[in-house]
Coordinates of C-alpha atoms in Angstrom, one line a residue:
X571 CA -27.6 -55.7 -16.6
X572 CA -24.3 -57.7 -16.8
X573 CA -24.8 -60.9 -18.7
X574 CA -24.4 -64.1 -16.6
X575 CA -20.8 -65.3 -16.7
X576 CA -20.0 -69.0 -17.3
X577 CA -19.7 -70.8 -14.0
X578 CA -16.1 -71.2 -13.1
X579 CA -14.9 -74.8 -12.7
X580 CA -15.7 -76.3 -9.3
X581 CA -12.8 -75.7 -6.9
X582 CA -9.9 -78.1 -7.2
X583 CA -9.7 -81.1 -4.8
X584 CA -7.2 -79.2 -2.6
X585 CA -9.5 -76.3 -2.2
X586 CA -12.4 -78.6 -1.5
X587 CA -10.4 -80.3 1.2
X588 CA -9.4 -77.0 2.8
X589 CA -13.0 -75.8 2.8
X590 CA -14.0 -79.1 4.4
X591 CA -11.4 -78.7 7.2
X592 CA -12.5 -75.1 7.7
X593 CA -16.1 -76.2 8.0
X594 CA -15.1 -78.7 10.7
X595 CA -13.2 -76.1 12.8
X596 CA -16.2 -73.9 13.3
X597 CA -18.2 -76.3 15.6
X598 CA -15.2 -76.6 17.8
X599 CA -14.9 -72.8 18.2
X600 CA -18.6 -72.0 18.5
X601 CA -19.0 -72.7 22.2
X602 CA -16.3 -70.2 23.1
X603 CA -17.6 -67.7 20.6
X604 CA -21.1 -68.0 22.1
X605 CA -19.7 -67.0 25.5
X606 CA -17.7 -64.0 24.3
X607 CA -19.2 -60.7 25.1
X608 CA -18.9 -59.3 21.5
X609 CA -20.1 -62.4 19.7
X610 CA -23.1 -63.3 22.0
X611 CA -24.6 -59.9 21.0
X612 CA -26.9 -61.0 18.1
X613 CA -25.8 -64.6 18.5
X614 CA -29.1 -66.1 17.2
X615 CA -28.8 -64.0 14.0
X616 CA -25.1 -65.0 13.6
X617 CA -26.1 -68.7 13.6
X618 CA -29.4 -68.1 11.5
X619 CA -31.8 -69.0 14.3
X620 CA -33.3 -65.5 14.0
X621 CA -33.2 -62.8 11.4
X622 CA -34.7 -61.6 8.2
X623 CA -35.9 -63.8 5.3
X624 CA -35.2 -63.3 1.6
X625 CA -35.3 -62.9 -1.2
X626 CA -33.3 -59.7 -1.5
X627 CA -31.7 -58.0 -4.5
X628 CA -28.5 -57.1 -2.7
X629 CA -26.7 -58.4 0.4
X630 CA -24.3 -55.8 1.5
X631 CA -21.7 -56.7 4.1
X632 CA -20.0 -54.0 6.2
X633 CA -17.5 -55.4 8.7
X634 CA -17.7 -52.7 11.3
X635 CA -18.2 -48.9 11.8
X636 CA -16.0 -47.7 9.0
X637 CA -17.5 -49.9 6.4
X638 CA -21.0 -49.2 7.7
X639 CA -20.6 -45.5 6.9
X640 CA -19.6 -46.6 3.3
X641 CA -22.8 -48.7 3.2
X642 CA -24.8 -45.6 4.0
X643 CA -23.2 -43.7 1.1
X644 CA -24.0 -46.6 -1.3
X645 CA -27.6 -47.0 -0.1
X646 CA -28.3 -43.4 -0.9
X647 CA -26.6 -43.7 -4.3
X648 CA -28.5 -46.8 -5.5
X649 CA -30.7 -46.1 -8.6
X650 CA -34.4 -45.1 -8.0
X651 CA -35.7 -46.5 -11.3
X652 CA -37.0 -49.8 -9.9
X653 CA -37.7 -51.4 -6.5
X654 CA -34.7 -52.7 -4.7
X655 CA -34.6 -54.9 -1.5
X656 CA -31.3 -54.6 0.3
X657 CA -30.0 -56.6 3.3
X658 CA -27.1 -54.9 5.2
X659 CA -25.1 -56.9 7.7
X660 CA -22.2 -56.2 10.1
X661 CA -20.2 -58.2 12.6
X662 CA -20.1 -55.6 15.3
X663 CA -22.6 -53.7 17.5
X664 CA -21.1 -50.4 16.5
X665 CA -21.5 -51.3 12.8
X666 CA -25.1 -52.4 13.4
X667 CA -26.0 -49.1 15.1
X668 CA -24.6 -47.1 12.2
X669 CA -26.5 -49.4 9.7
X670 CA -29.7 -48.8 11.7
X671 CA -29.3 -45.0 11.1
X672 CA -28.4 -45.7 7.5
X673 CA -31.6 -47.7 7.0
X674 CA -33.6 -44.9 8.6
X675 CA -32.0 -42.4 6.2
X676 CA -32.6 -44.7 3.2
X677 CA -36.3 -44.8 4.0
X678 CA -36.5 -41.5 2.2
X679 CA -36.0 -43.4 -1.1
X680 CA -39.4 -44.8 -2.0
X681 CA -38.0 -47.5 -4.3
X682 CA -35.6 -48.8 -1.7
X683 CA -36.5 -51.3 1.1
X684 CA -33.8 -52.1 3.6
X685 CA -33.4 -54.6 6.4
X686 CA -30.4 -55.4 8.6
X687 CA -28.9 -58.4 10.5
X688 CA -25.7 -59.5 12.2
X689 CA -23.3 -61.1 9.7
X690 CA -23.5 -64.9 10.0
X691 CA -20.5 -66.9 11.2
X692 CA -18.3 -67.9 8.2
X693 CA -18.8 -71.6 8.6
X694 CA -19.2 -72.7 5.0
X695 CA -22.3 -74.8 5.7
X696 CA -23.9 -71.9 7.6
X697 CA -23.0 -69.5 4.8
X698 CA -24.6 -71.8 2.3
X699 CA -27.8 -71.7 4.4
X700 CA -27.6 -67.9 4.5
X701 CA -27.3 -67.6 0.7
X702 CA -30.3 -69.9 0.3
X703 CA -32.3 -68.0 2.9
X704 CA -31.5 -64.5 1.7
X705 CA -31.3 -65.5 -1.9
X706 CA -29.5 -62.3 -3.1
X707 CA -29.0 -61.5 -6.7
X708 CA -25.7 -59.8 -5.8
X709 CA -23.3 -60.0 -2.9
X710 CA -21.5 -56.7 -2.2
X711 CA -18.5 -56.8 0.2
X712 CA -17.2 -53.5 1.4
X713 CA -13.4 -53.0 1.7
X714 CA -11.6 -56.3 2.4
X715 CA -13.7 -59.1 3.7
X716 CA -12.2 -62.2 2.1
X717 CA -14.2 -64.7 4.2
X718 CA -13.7 -68.2 2.6
X719 CA -17.1 -69.5 3.6
X720 CA -18.9 -66.4 2.2
X721 CA -17.1 -66.4 -1.1
X722 CA -17.5 -70.2 -1.5
X723 CA -21.2 -70.0 -0.7
X724 CA -21.8 -67.2 -3.2
X725 CA -20.0 -69.1 -5.9
X726 CA -21.8 -72.4 -5.0
X727 CA -25.2 -70.7 -5.3
X728 CA -24.2 -68.9 -8.5
X729 CA -24.5 -65.5 -6.9
X730 CA -22.0 -62.9 -8.2
X731 CA -19.9 -61.4 -5.4
X732 CA -18.1 -58.0 -5.8
X733 CA -15.7 -56.2 -3.5
X734 CA -16.3 -52.5 -3.4
X735 CA -13.8 -49.9 -2.1
X736 CA -11.3 -52.7 -1.8
X737 CA -8.2 -51.9 0.3
X738 CA -5.2 -54.2 0.8
X739 CA -2.2 -53.5 3.0
X740 CA 1.3 -54.7 2.3
X741 CA 1.1 -57.1 5.3
X742 CA -2.1 -58.6 4.1
X743 CA -0.8 -59.1 0.6
X744 CA 1.8 -61.6 1.8
X745 CA -0.8 -63.8 3.5
X746 CA -3.2 -63.6 0.5
X747 CA -0.4 -64.5 -1.9
X748 CA 0.4 -67.5 0.2
X749 CA -3.2 -68.6 -0.2
X750 CA -3.3 -67.5 -3.8
X751 CA -4.5 -70.7 -5.5
X752 CA -7.1 -71.3 -2.8
X753 CA -8.5 -67.7 -3.0
X754 CA -8.5 -67.7 -6.8
X755 CA -10.7 -70.8 -6.7
X756 CA -13.4 -68.9 -4.8
X757 CA -12.6 -65.4 -6.1
X758 CA -15.2 -62.7 -6.3
X759 CA -16.6 -61.8 -9.8
X760 CA -15.3 -58.3 -9.6
X761 CA -13.1 -56.1 -7.4
X762 CA -13.5 -52.4 -7.3
X763 CA -10.2 -51.5 -5.6
X764 CA -8.9 -48.2 -4.5
X765 CA -6.8 -46.7 -7.3
X766 CA -3.0 -47.2 -6.9
X767 CA -1.3 -49.6 -4.6
X768 CA -4.5 -51.5 -3.4
X769 CA -5.6 -52.1 -7.0
X770 CA -2.2 -53.5 -7.9
X771 CA -2.2 -55.8 -4.9
X772 CA -5.7 -57.1 -5.6
X773 CA -4.5 -57.8 -9.2
X774 CA -1.6 -59.9 -7.9
X775 CA -4.0 -62.0 -5.8
X776 CA -7.0 -62.3 -8.2
X777 CA -5.6 -61.3 -11.6
X778 CA -5.9 -57.9 -13.3
X779 CA -8.9 -59.0 -15.4
X780 CA -11.1 -59.0 -12.3
X781 CA -9.9 -55.7 -10.8
X782 CA -11.2 -52.2 -11.6
X783 CA -9.8 -49.0 -10.1
X784 CA -12.0 -46.6 -8.2
X785 CA -11.7 -43.6 -6.0
X786 CA -12.2 -44.1 -2.2
X787 CA -15.8 -43.6 -1.1
X788 CA -14.5 -42.0 2.0
X789 CA -13.7 -38.9 0.0
X790 CA -17.4 -38.5 -0.9
X791 CA -18.0 -38.3 2.9
X792 CA -15.5 -35.4 3.4
X793 CA -17.1 -32.0 3.6
X794 CA -15.8 -29.4 1.2
X795 CA -16.8 -26.5 3.5
X796 CA -16.5 -26.0 7.2
X797 CA -19.4 -24.8 9.4
X798 CA -18.5 -21.5 11.0
X799 CA -19.4 -20.8 14.6
X800 CA -21.8 -17.9 15.5
X801 CA -19.9 -14.8 16.6
X802 CA -21.4 -15.2 20.1
X803 CA -20.6 -18.9 20.4
X804 CA -18.3 -19.8 23.3
X805 CA -15.4 -20.9 21.1
X806 CA -15.6 -17.7 19.1
X807 CA -15.6 -15.6 22.3
X808 CA -12.6 -17.4 23.7
X809 CA -10.5 -17.8 20.6
X810 CA -11.9 -15.2 18.2
X811 CA -9.4 -12.5 19.4
X812 CA -6.5 -14.9 19.9
X813 CA -3.7 -14.3 17.4
X814 CA -1.6 -16.3 16.9
X815 CA -3.1 -19.5 18.1
X816 CA -1.6 -23.0 18.2
X817 CA -3.9 -26.0 18.7
X818 CA -2.9 -29.4 19.9
X819 CA -5.9 -31.6 19.0
X820 CA -7.0 -35.1 19.9
X821 CA -3.9 -35.7 21.9
X822 CA -3.6 -39.3 23.2
X823 CA -2.2 -40.4 26.6
X824 CA 1.0 -42.0 25.1
X825 CA 1.8 -38.6 23.6
X826 CA 1.5 -36.5 26.7
X827 CA 5.1 -36.1 27.7
X828 CA 6.1 -35.1 24.1
X829 CA 3.3 -32.7 23.8
X830 CA 4.1 -30.9 27.1
X831 CA 7.6 -30.5 25.8
X832 CA 6.3 -29.1 22.5
X833 CA 4.0 -26.7 24.2
X834 CA 6.9 -25.4 26.3
X835 CA 9.0 -24.9 23.2
X836 CA 6.3 -23.1 21.4
X837 CA 5.7 -20.8 24.3
X838 CA 9.4 -20.0 24.6
X839 CA 9.6 -19.1 20.9
X840 CA 6.3 -17.3 20.7
X841 CA 5.3 -15.9 24.1
X842 CA 2.6 -13.8 22.4
X843 CA 0.8 -17.0 21.2
X844 CA -2.1 -18.7 22.8
X845 CA -2.2 -22.5 23.0
X846 CA -5.4 -24.6 23.1
X847 CA -5.0 -28.2 24.2
X848 CA -7.7 -30.8 23.3
X849 CA -7.1 -34.2 25.0
X850 CA -8.7 -37.1 23.2
X851 CA -10.1 -38.4 26.4
X852 CA -11.6 -36.2 29.1
X853 CA -10.5 -38.5 32.0
X854 CA -6.9 -37.2 31.3
X855 CA -7.8 -33.6 32.3
X856 CA -6.4 -33.9 35.8
X857 CA -3.1 -35.2 34.5
X858 CA -2.8 -32.4 32.0
X859 CA -3.6 -29.7 34.5
X860 CA -0.9 -31.1 36.8
X861 CA 1.7 -31.7 34.1
X862 CA 1.3 -28.2 32.6
X863 CA 1.5 -26.6 36.0
X864 CA 4.7 -28.6 36.9
X865 CA 6.2 -27.5 33.6
X866 CA 5.7 -23.9 34.6
X867 CA 3.1 -23.3 31.9
X868 CA 0.1 -21.1 32.7
X869 CA -3.0 -23.1 32.2
X870 CA -6.8 -22.4 32.5
X871 CA -9.8 -24.7 31.9
X872 CA -12.0 -23.7 28.9
X873 CA -15.0 -23.9 31.2
X874 CA -13.6 -21.1 33.4
X875 CA -13.4 -18.7 30.4
X876 CA -15.8 -16.2 28.9
X877 CA -13.3 -14.3 26.9
X878 CA -9.8 -14.6 25.4
X879 CA -7.2 -15.3 28.1
X880 CA -3.7 -13.6 28.2
X881 CA -1.1 -14.5 25.6
X882 CA 1.2 -17.4 26.7
X883 CA -1.7 -19.2 28.4
X884 CA -2.6 -22.8 27.6
X885 CA -6.4 -23.4 27.5
X886 CA -7.1 -26.9 28.6
X887 CA -10.3 -27.8 26.7
X888 CA -12.8 -29.6 28.9
X889 CA -15.8 -29.3 26.6
X890 CA -16.9 -31.7 23.8
X891 CA -17.6 -30.9 20.2
X892 CA -15.7 -27.6 19.8
X893 CA -12.4 -28.8 18.2
X894 CA -13.5 -28.4 14.6
X895 CA -14.7 -24.8 15.2
X896 CA -11.5 -24.0 17.1
X897 CA -9.4 -25.0 14.1
X898 CA -11.0 -22.1 12.3
X899 CA -9.1 -19.6 14.5
X900 CA -5.7 -21.4 14.5
X901 CA -2.5 -20.4 12.8
X902 CA -0.9 -23.7 13.6
X903 CA -2.3 -27.1 14.6
X904 CA -1.0 -30.6 15.6
X905 CA -3.4 -33.5 15.2
X906 CA -2.7 -36.2 17.7
X907 CA -2.7 -40.0 17.8
X908 CA 0.2 -39.8 15.4
X909 CA 3.4 -39.5 17.5
X910 CA 3.0 -43.2 18.5
X911 CA 1.5 -46.2 16.6
X912 CA -2.1 -45.2 17.5
X913 CA -3.6 -44.9 14.1
X914 CA -3.8 -41.1 13.9
X915 CA -6.8 -38.8 13.9
X916 CA -8.7 -36.9 11.2
X917 CA -6.3 -34.3 9.9
X918 CA -8.6 -33.3 7.0
X919 CA -10.7 -31.3 9.6
X920 CA -8.2 -28.6 10.2
X921 CA -7.5 -28.4 6.5
X922 CA -11.1 -27.6 5.7
X923 CA -10.9 -24.9 8.3
X924 CA -7.9 -23.4 6.6
X925 CA -5.0 -24.4 8.7
X926 CA -2.1 -26.6 7.6
X927 CA -1.9 -29.5 10.1
X928 CA 1.2 -31.1 11.6
X929 CA 1.1 -34.9 12.2
X930 CA 3.5 -37.5 13.5
X931 CA 4.6 -40.5 11.4
X932 CA 1.8 -42.9 12.5
X933 CA -1.5 -42.3 10.7
X934 CA -2.4 -45.8 9.5
X935 CA -6.1 -45.2 10.0
X936 CA -6.0 -42.4 7.6
X937 CA -3.6 -43.7 5.0
X938 CA -6.5 -43.8 2.6
X939 CA -6.1 -40.0 2.2
X940 CA -2.8 -40.7 0.4
X941 CA 0.8 -39.7 0.9
X942 CA 0.4 -37.2 -1.9
X943 CA -1.2 -34.8 0.7
X944 CA 2.2 -34.8 2.5
X945 CA 4.2 -34.5 -0.8
X946 CA 2.2 -31.4 -1.9
X947 CA 2.7 -29.6 1.4
X948 CA -0.9 -29.6 2.6
X949 CA 0.1 -31.6 5.6
X950 CA 3.4 -31.6 7.5
X951 CA 4.7 -34.9 8.8
X952 CA 7.3 -34.9 11.6
X953 CA 9.1 -37.6 13.4
X954 CA 9.2 -36.5 17.1
X955 CA 8.3 -33.8 19.6
X956 CA 11.3 -31.6 18.8
X957 CA 10.4 -31.6 15.1
X958 CA 6.8 -31.0 16.0
X959 CA 7.7 -27.9 18.0
X960 CA 10.0 -26.7 15.2
X961 CA 7.2 -27.0 12.6
X962 CA 4.5 -25.4 14.7
X963 CA 6.8 -22.4 15.3
X964 CA 7.5 -22.1 11.6
X965 CA 3.7 -22.2 10.9
X966 CA 3.1 -19.6 13.6
X967 CA 5.7 -17.3 12.1
X968 CA 4.6 -17.7 8.5
X969 CA 1.1 -19.1 8.4
X970 CA -0.3 -19.9 4.9
X971 CA -3.3 -17.7 4.1
X972 CA -6.5 -19.5 5.3
X973 CA -8.3 -19.2 2.0
X974 CA -5.3 -20.6 0.1
X975 CA -5.2 -23.7 2.4
X976 CA -9.0 -24.2 2.0
X977 CA -8.8 -23.9 -1.7
X978 CA -6.0 -26.4 -2.0
X979 CA -7.6 -28.8 0.4
X980 CA -11.0 -28.6 -1.4
X981 CA -9.3 -29.3 -4.7
X982 CA -7.4 -32.3 -3.3
X983 CA -10.6 -33.8 -2.0
X984 CA -12.8 -33.0 -5.0
X985 CA -10.3 -34.6 -7.4
X986 CA -10.6 -37.9 -5.5
X987 CA -14.4 -38.0 -5.2
X988 CA -16.7 -40.1 -7.4
X989 CA -16.2 -43.5 -5.9
X990 CA -19.7 -43.9 -4.6
X991 CA -21.3 -43.1 -8.0
X992 CA -18.9 -45.6 -9.8
X993 CA -19.7 -48.3 -7.3
X994 CA -23.4 -47.7 -7.5
X995 CA -23.2 -47.9 -11.3
X996 CA -21.3 -51.2 -11.1
X997 CA -23.9 -52.6 -8.7
X998 CA -26.8 -51.5 -11.0
X999 CA -25.3 -53.4 -13.9
X1000 CA -25.8 -56.7 -12.1
X1001 CA -29.5 -56.1 -11.3

């Protein structure tokens, strides 16, 4: 157990004044919040009229879906040597649904008792009530939830707060630095920040003495092996004899024009190749069928196939859940959501299946994977549709051996694992 630290001096007068103003703003905003569709879901829990009672050992806050998956990893990694009561909270319905499944999974741990609730509004007075009601021994905040009311209430009630899997973008850093003295007055006890840039940014805000580097927990969630479809599975019957095969996966509507052009370029260069197109949203199927036909590209729906179609055909995929398996047959693959500022899609999936993916320049939602994956050649980044077609053609002409891609991808992920165990060990030291 970590020994109790001396209580930091009470916040300066300026910080107290800002917290007072922040507390006054909330009652003005609450009527509108209560009427909003997102916030009225779980409203009584958000204002502490309903919800679980304490005491608990750990209060773990997961902002939304992504953080909720991290909470699941942490719950399963907590020590089993003594009983632990854990409250998990989230601010969104999606996060709550994921936490519900995480709590069901955690029920397999006999020493762990979990409960969940919506995250309270960050009004300082309300957060003070929450800390007193839940009475946690430790507050665990996943990723970057620098809520002033929460941090102040934890400090006021002498409850250590730690940030786990801390991430901070360049744009966020500017705002946090502007509020530097205010944030330092209510700073968490410890920040376990993603190694590299995020850790350096947290050190600038809170001081390097509070920051410890860790690997991203998300790597612990990445599979190291891909499930292979049965030989008689539909995807295997359709694509198993297709060589070479180019896949356009998770393509978003804003990329449609560019992707049609890229498909045409690929077909022109490699008329012997088969193309499989997986739109991100099924309601765009009619558009795709029309656009490909008007571009003079042979197209057939996957639902109309029972075997491999002729070379030069584009298979328009109208079935869910088969993209991952399809990557296992590809020689080249584009992962969509990345030609425009749409956040990107999961480009580790094709890697684990042994194909080097091509992505556009916009993959903010997956920047946690690290730019090193581009630098080492495991992923190819392109700027536009023409560069995309050029790279796919190169990959079709000279595909890297599938086992080599798998081995390099597995090694990349394995070297970055271990964040969950590190975070769980840190949590255990406070209990």
